Amino acid sequence: MSINPSWILRSYPSAMPSAENWSLEDRPIPMAANGELVVKTLWLSVDPYMRGRINPAKNYAAGFRIGDVMCGGGIGEVVTSESANFKAGDLVTSDHFGWQPFSAIPATSAKLLQTNDAPIQSALSYLGMPGLTAYFALLKTAIPKVGETVLISAASGAVGQIAGQIARIKGFDPVAVVGSDEKLEWCKELGYRTGVNHRSSTDLAADVANACPKGIDVFIDNTAGPIHDAAMLALNTFGRVVVVGTISLANRFDQPDIGVRHLRRTLITRARIEGFLLDDHEQEYETATADLLSWHKQGLLQTREDVTEGIESVPHAFVRMLKGENFGKQLVKL
Amino acid sequence: MSINPSWILRSYPSAMPSAENWSLEDRPIPMAANGELVVKTLWLSVDPYMRGRINPAKNYAAGFRIGDVMCGGGIGEVVTSESANFKAGDLVTSDHFGWQPFSAIPATSAKLLQTNDAPIQSALSYLGMPGLTAYFALLKTAIPKVGETVLISAASGAVGQIAGQIARIKGFDPVAVVGSDEKLEWCKELGYRTGVNHRSSTDLAADVANACPKGIDVFIDNTAGPIHDAAMLALNTFGRVVVVGTISLANRFDQPDIGVRHLRRTLITRARIEGFLLDDHEQEYETATADLLSWHKQGLLQTREDVTEGIESVPHAFVRMLKGENFGKQLVKL
């Protein structure tokens, strides 16, 4: 019987990762060093940003090393604490949860889970990183005006589903780009005015332009790739593009992304294209979380989760999220 | 003997224009309709933006039509005035000068040439559109901090030569990208710390990175194309790229610009890439012109002109400017 089956990174994928890039190996339950907590994992989050770290190249954060236990966002219960700020039994979130049942995490990375009427795993979705990303990318970086058209790619995903609903709450005009008709229907239930299924579209630029008859004022780009190109062609003067994610590049990480470059279009529209990282907004997390929780309590935020179960399923959950096969926030329940 | 030999657009070039795209045809000296001036042309300016208008596709301004007299920036003397604001003998600038000795221009487009100790044609270079472009792109869009590295492409051109000197005056660290060693030497005389000759470079990304050992904080992009790509690879976190011109695309105007797309890099650096058009800054022209003139009077602005003579030379001057064969602001003296 395994004591602490842990997913170890064994190779860097050159394109789309597969379960073979990791091996499940037993590890002892870790001891908490000074300033650390040992936590029992309840939920793990798999997120697009992790693809960027399974790479030897420089990124905004250090990459995972071969032989390391993979780690990411999670929720767990403190088993032992070597920090004055936490005690056994506390429920915490952290971005340092290993892909394993028991992890040692730095206490400084942990946050006590706030009591609210939302299910605890919402701290990994709409009350956590994806929700905050949607909030800041839309309201602090793009800053749409009331009535402006906001195109959102990966619109039913963890970030997109929240971004679309915030856009509706704030009186913007949200338009979805998704990967299936089923996702599109759900986006309309969330409050997206309309949308485009990029997988069934035979002329993405035309379909995006038709869905945005007044042009695109703001584009929340969660994917890069062909959807970005289609959006650029319909961008209005002084349009704002926020580059939140590049998941369409997940299967070509070691190759440059080759395609149409829209610098001329950027000049003509005086567009602003801006890269986004959530960490830059840390000082405002509290305000944003309060807003998100308030919308949740008013029944204004619907969310959808896509849950796999068991530590064995983590790489599978990660890869299906990268491929866009998930429908809603991809989580793993242990 | 021709009365008013005028350059008529005869075809849209699919790539780099050549003199064959125009024909020189005699036209009568125009009459001034109500609200118009007839002006005798003294100087004509040929500028990169005009390439974008010799195109049937939508641009930020209406394109030139086949059969029209070409027009652009110029300086001339008012011959007859049908406007209360101007009288015969006034020296004016306007963007509506035909490529011809005598033009009828809207009085609303004309500005009385300010008396100062600069040569009159400086109203087409450092006291005019290129100087104002450098000023606003650098100081109002990019907004570098003292000591920051500012990479400027087409650095010895009409915009670049002024941008580099403003950067020096303001205490930034300007680095040039130019098309010849001779231009690079001159850029250093202007106050650029160093630079790269992109035509002789065998590894542009490495050469740009070496010239910017602290990375690039601000990139004034006058060219797009491979220089843009090299700059993106050396861009610092929170780097700012101002897309001022896309002259490297002049020979592929009907084809999309295909190449490396740097959206992932934009995300990682949280770069801001912003398109620039001078018209958006019209309300601040007066302040900016006063600054430029003051620097000129203090001897802080050196400039260089590349002058061809005679109406016959206009298409030639335009094409050599597009090819980067000019050295300094390209003008035509009539």
XYZ file of N, CA, C and O in Angstrom, chain A residues 49-155:
428
model
N -1.493 27.877 -16.450
C -0.171 28.440 -16.184
C 0.869 27.366 -15.907
O 2.071 27.573 -16.130
N 0.387 26.192 -15.442
C 1.331 25.137 -15.086
C 2.047 24.581 -16.316
O 3.163 24.094 -16.220
N 1.385 24.676 -17.478
C 2.047 24.218 -18.710
C 3.326 25.006 -18.952
O 4.339 24.452 -19.391
N 3.292 26.296 -18.693
C 4.460 27.145 -18.907
C 5.625 26.781 -18.010
O 6.775 27.088 -18.320
N 5.318 26.131 -16.902
C 6.395 25.803 -15.968
C 6.985 24.421 -16.220
O 8.013 24.069 -15.645
N 6.341 23.622 -17.058
C 6.909 22.296 -17.403
C 7.802 22.501 -18.615
O 7.561 21.978 -19.704
N 8.823 23.279 -18.410
C 9.602 23.753 -19.544
C 10.935 24.237 -19.009
O 10.965 24.938 -18.006
N 12.011 23.875 -19.694
C 13.306 24.340 -19.180
C 13.542 25.826 -19.444
O 14.407 26.433 -18.831
N 12.757 26.442 -20.352
C 13.014 27.844 -20.714
C 12.559 28.783 -19.619
O 11.738 28.456 -18.776
N 13.095 29.978 -19.686
C 12.764 31.029 -18.734
C 11.281 31.393 -18.866
O 10.739 31.471 -19.947
N 10.661 31.597 -17.764
C 9.259 31.964 -17.749
C 9.127 33.024 -16.673
O 10.122 33.549 -16.186
N 7.908 33.378 -16.299
C 7.773 34.376 -15.242
C 7.994 33.764 -13.870
O 8.201 34.465 -12.913
N 7.932 32.455 -13.766
C 8.263 31.775 -12.514
C 9.246 30.670 -12.875
O 9.344 30.255 -14.017
N 9.981 30.188 -11.898
C 10.936 29.120 -12.153
C 10.190 27.893 -12.649
O 9.060 27.631 -12.239
N 10.797 27.130 -13.535
C 10.165 25.925 -14.046
C 10.252 24.781 -13.050
O 11.064 24.796 -12.117
N 9.381 23.794 -13.245
C 9.497 22.557 -12.482
C 10.734 21.820 -12.957
O 11.056 21.834 -14.143
N 11.410 21.152 -12.044
C 12.588 20.390 -12.443
C 12.249 18.911 -12.568
O 11.387 18.397 -11.848
N 12.952 18.251 -13.472
C 12.783 16.806 -13.618
C 13.116 16.155 -12.271
O 14.121 16.492 -11.644
N 12.259 15.253 -11.841
C 12.474 14.572 -10.567
C 11.736 15.205 -9.410
O 11.657 14.630 -8.318
N 11.180 16.403 -9.627
C 10.408 17.073 -8.574
C 8.981 16.537 -8.544
O 8.426 16.155 -9.576
N 8.388 16.614 -7.366
C 6.949 16.420 -7.276
C 6.287 17.638 -7.924
O 6.663 18.779 -7.652
N 5.333 17.397 -8.806
C 4.574 18.505 -9.398
C 3.790 19.197 -8.289
O 3.379 18.570 -7.314
N 3.588 20.489 -8.439
C 2.732 21.147 -7.458
C 1.920 22.258 -8.094
O 2.196 22.706 -9.213
N 0.899 22.650 -7.392
C -0.004 23.676 -7.889
C -0.985 24.081 -6.809
O -0.772 23.807 -5.627
N -2.056 24.718 -7.216
C -3.054 25.180 -6.253
C -3.798 24.030 -5.621
O -4.045 23.001 -6.262
N -4.145 24.174 -4.362
C -4.907 23.140 -3.682
C -5.575 23.656 -2.428
O -5.361 24.805 -2.010
N -6.398 22.785 -1.880
C -7.042 23.046 -0.592
C -6.779 21.829 0.271
O -6.867 20.691 -0.208
N -6.419 22.058 1.520
C -6.171 20.927 2.396
C -6.365 21.277 3.850
O -6.619 22.432 4.205
N -6.240 20.225 4.622
C -6.409 20.379 6.066
C -5.034 20.265 6.700
O -4.269 19.359 6.373
N -4.717 21.171 7.600
C -3.417 21.143 8.253
C -3.345 19.940 9.188
O -4.242 19.729 10.024
N -2.303 19.134 8.987
C -2.095 17.963 9.837
C -1.122 18.323 10.949
O -1.372 18.075 12.130
N 0.022 18.896 10.568
C 0.958 19.403 11.582
C 1.428 20.776 11.132
O 1.575 21.033 9.936
N 1.634 21.650 12.101
C 2.014 23.027 11.794
C 3.283 23.395 12.534
O 3.394 23.178 13.739
N 4.249 23.904 11.806
C 5.438 24.505 12.414
C 5.405 26.010 12.173
O 6.418 26.639 11.869
N 4.217 26.570 12.282
C 4.019 28.018 12.130
C 3.031 28.456 13.187
O 2.047 27.757 13.464
N 3.286 29.620 13.769
C 2.397 30.134 14.814
C 1.047 30.553 14.231
O 0.075 30.730 14.961
N 1.005 30.702 12.917
C -0.216 31.230 12.311
C -1.267 30.171 11.966
O -2.372 30.504 11.570
N -0.898 28.907 12.059
C -1.839 27.842 11.698
C -1.774 26.737 12.747
O -0.752 26.540 13.401
N -2.897 26.014 12.845
C -2.919 24.862 13.765
C -3.555 23.672 13.054
O -4.254 23.837 12.024
N -3.317 22.485 13.582
C -3.905 21.270 13.005
C -5.414 21.442 12.912
O -6.044 22.016 13.803
N -5.966 21.004 11.804
C -7.409 21.117 11.603
C -7.808 22.310 10.757
O -8.912 22.335 10.210
N -6.925 23.314 10.640
C -7.232 24.469 9.793
C -7.379 24.026 8.343
O -6.619 23.184 7.846
N -8.326 24.623 7.650
C -8.439 24.431 6.206
C -7.708 25.576 5.514
O -7.958 26.745 5.805
N -6.783 25.240 4.607
C -5.972 26.272 3.952
C -5.940 26.082 2.439
O -6.129 24.976 1.929
N -5.673 27.180 1.728
C -5.355 27.118 0.303
C -3.897 27.542 0.139
O -3.348 28.268 0.965
N -3.297 27.083 -0.931
C -1.906 27.438 -1.238
C -1.650 27.054 -2.687
O -2.355 26.208 -3.256
N -0.659 27.689 -3.302
C -0.247 27.282 -4.653
C 0.877 26.249 -4.593
O 1.457 25.921 -5.619
N 1.191 25.764 -3.400
C 2.321 24.860 -3.235
C 1.912 23.436 -2.878
O 2.717 22.667 -2.352
N 0.662 23.085 -3.168
C 0.235 21.714 -2.930
C 0.895 20.791 -3.940
O 0.818 21.030 -5.146
N 1.561 19.742 -3.442
C 2.064 18.733 -4.363
C 0.916 17.934 -4.952
O -0.195 17.915 -4.400
N 1.218 17.311 -6.083
C 0.244 16.341 -6.641
C 0.416 15.046 -5.830
O 0.980 14.064 -6.303
N -0.097 15.090 -4.577
C 0.111 13.984 -3.653
C -0.869 14.171 -2.487
O -1.325 15.284 -2.244
N -1.170 13.135 -1.768
C -2.141 13.249 -0.670
C -1.649 14.086 0.508
O -2.437 14.759 1.155
N -0.349 14.028 0.784
C 0.192 14.813 1.906
C 1.371 15.646 1.401
O 2.302 15.112 0.805
N 1.315 16.953 1.657
C 2.377 17.849 1.189
C 2.890 18.683 2.346
O 2.145 19.015 3.275
N 4.169 19.054 2.262
C 4.717 20.079 3.162
C 4.721 21.383 2.371
O 5.269 21.435 1.265
N 4.101 22.385 2.891
C 4.020 23.679 2.170
C 4.535 24.791 3.067
O 4.447 24.701 4.297
N 5.117 25.847 2.486
C 5.536 26.983 3.312
C 4.295 27.656 3.917
O 3.318 27.895 3.212
N 4.344 27.930 5.198
C 3.195 28.572 5.856
C 2.910 29.929 5.221
O 1.762 30.359 5.150
N 3.962 30.593 4.727
C 3.759 31.905 4.105
C 2.914 31.815 2.833
O 2.326 32.798 2.403
N 2.883 30.635 2.197
C 2.095 30.484 0.972
C 0.630 30.166 1.275
O -0.214 30.203 0.380
N 0.357 29.824 2.541
C -0.983 29.327 2.893
C -1.895 30.461 3.319
O -1.461 31.449 3.902
N -3.165 30.307 2.959
C -4.190 31.227 3.451
C -5.276 30.401 4.105
O -5.699 29.372 3.559
N -5.725 30.872 5.270
C -6.821 30.221 5.953
C -8.070 30.359 5.087
O -8.359 31.444 4.571
N -8.771 29.264 4.911
C -9.978 29.318 4.084
C -11.038 30.123 4.816
O -11.347 29.881 5.967
N -11.557 31.137 4.139
C -12.595 31.970 4.747
C -13.907 31.190 4.810
O -14.262 30.485 3.878
N -14.607 31.352 5.923
C -15.926 30.725 6.031
C -16.937 31.542 5.237
O -17.042 32.752 5.415
N -17.626 30.910 4.342
C -18.703 31.576 3.610
C -19.636 30.482 3.128
O -19.384 29.301 3.347
N -20.700 30.845 2.495
C -21.667 29.819 2.116
C -21.321 29.126 0.804
O -22.107 28.339 0.295
N -20.160 29.431 0.233
C -19.742 28.770 -1.006
C -19.049 27.455 -0.658
O -18.434 27.322 0.394
N -19.134 26.467 -1.555
C -18.399 25.220 -1.305
C -16.886 25.487 -1.241
O -16.403 26.423 -1.885
N -16.175 24.721 -0.435
C -14.761 25.066 -0.188
C -13.949 25.136 -1.477
O -13.064 25.968 -1.609
N -14.272 24.287 -2.477
C -13.450 24.268 -3.683
C -13.599 25.546 -4.517
O -12.821 25.778 -5.452
N -14.564 26.399 -4.180
C -14.680 27.675 -4.904
C -13.461 28.558 -4.656
O -13.193 29.465 -5.434
N -12.713 28.260 -3.602
C -11.463 28.992 -3.360
C -10.428 28.692 -4.450
O -9.407 29.379 -4.565
N -10.685 27.654 -5.238
C -9.804 27.351 -6.369
C -10.418 27.805 -7.690
O -9.801 27.674 -8.739
N -11.645 28.314 -7.638
C -12.262 28.759 -8.888
C -12.726 30.204 -8.755
O -11.897 31.110 -8.774
N -13.988 30.429 -8.540
C -14.444 31.816 -8.660
C -14.057 32.696 -7.495
O -14.030 33.908 -7.634
N -13.753 32.114 -6.320
C -13.256 32.953 -5.215
C -11.731 32.896 -5.120
O -11.144 33.437 -4.182
N -11.090 32.239 -6.093
C -9.634 32.107 -6.054
C -9.000 32.643 -7.320
O -9.499 33.581 -7.944
N -7.921 32.001 -7.705
C -7.093 32.505 -8.798
C -7.874 32.789 -10.084
O -7.772 33.890 -10.641
N -8.698 31.845 -10.576
C -9.384 32.156 -11.847
C -10.364 33.321 -11.713
O -10.435 34.174 -12.610
N -11.093 33.370 -10.612
C -12.037 34.465 -10.408
C -11.332 35.803 -10.293
O -11.764 36.805 -10.883
N -10.234 35.816 -9.558
C -9.463 37.059 -9.406
C -8.853 37.478 -10.743
O -8.797 38.666 -11.078
N -8.394 36.491 -11.512
C -7.842 36.797 -12.840
C -8.899 37.469 -13.713
O -8.643 38.498 -14.349
N -10.083 36.892 -13.735
C -11.175 37.480 -14.527
C -11.454 38.907 -14.056
O -11.592 39.836 -14.863
N -11.522 39.069 -12.746
C -11.857 40.371 -12.147
C -10.843 41.441 -12.543
O -11.192 42.502 -13.057
N -9.573 41.159 -12.318
C -8.551 42.188 -12.555
C -8.286 42.407 -14.046
O -8.083 43.539 -14.489
N -8.267 41.310 -14.803
C -8.016 41.466 -16.245
C -9.093 42.356 -16.865
O -8.801 43.242 -17.670
N -10.326 42.129 -16.438
C -11.431 42.881 -17.022
C -11.520 44.284 -16.429
O -11.544 45.281 -17.170
N -11.542 44.385 -15.119
C -11.898 45.666 -14.481
C -10.709 46.567 -14.209
O -10.876 47.775 -14.048
N -9.484 46.008 -14.161
C -8.324 46.831 -13.827
C -7.348 46.975 -14.982
O -6.540 47.901 -14.999
N -7.357 46.054 -15.921
C -6.440 46.179 -17.060
C -7.199 46.637 -18.306
O -6.856 47.644 -18.907
N -8.267 45.940 -18.665
C -9.025 46.336 -19.870
C -9.892 47.564 -19.600
O -9.960 48.477 -20.414
N -10.564 47.602 -18.468
C -11.428 48.720 -18.036
C -12.432 49.101 -19.134
O -12.389 50.205 -19.693
N -13.366 48.199 -19.437
C -14.381 48.540 -20.443
C -15.331 49.613 -19.918
O -15.464 49.812 -18.718
N -15.973 50.276 -20.870
C -17.049 51.216 -20.532
C -18.387 50.496 -20.690
O -18.495 49.522 -21.437
N -19.397 51.008 -20.018
C -20.729 50.417 -20.111
C -21.148 50.358 -21.584
O -20.987 51.337 -22.319
N -21.655 49.216 -21.991
C -22.133 49.036 -23.363
C -21.066 48.559 -24.324
O -21.397 48.159 -25.446
N -19.811 48.593 -23.930
C -18.755 48.159 -24.854
C -18.787 46.642 -25.053
O -19.126 45.882 -24.135
N -18.400 46.222 -26.238
C -18.349 44.798 -26.574
C -17.061 44.186 -26.035
O -15.968 44.668 -26.327
N -17.229 43.139 -25.255
C -16.097 42.438 -24.635
C -16.089 41.012 -25.152
O -16.977 40.221 -24.809
N -15.120 40.687 -25.974
C -14.969 39.313 -26.459
C -14.090 38.539 -25.476
O -13.046 39.048 -25.051
N -14.528 37.328 -25.142
C -13.791 36.522 -24.162
C -13.575 35.135 -24.757
O -14.544 34.463 -25.139
N -12.302 34.735 -24.888
C -12.016 33.390 -25.400
C -11.929 32.416 -24.235
O -11.735 32.827 -23.083
N -12.054 31.121 -24.535
C -12.177 30.103 -23.480
C -13.257 30.563 -22.507
O -13.107 30.538 -21.286
N -14.399 30.955 -23.091
C -15.415 31.696 -22.340
C -16.139 30.867 -21.297
O -16.745 31.430 -20.390
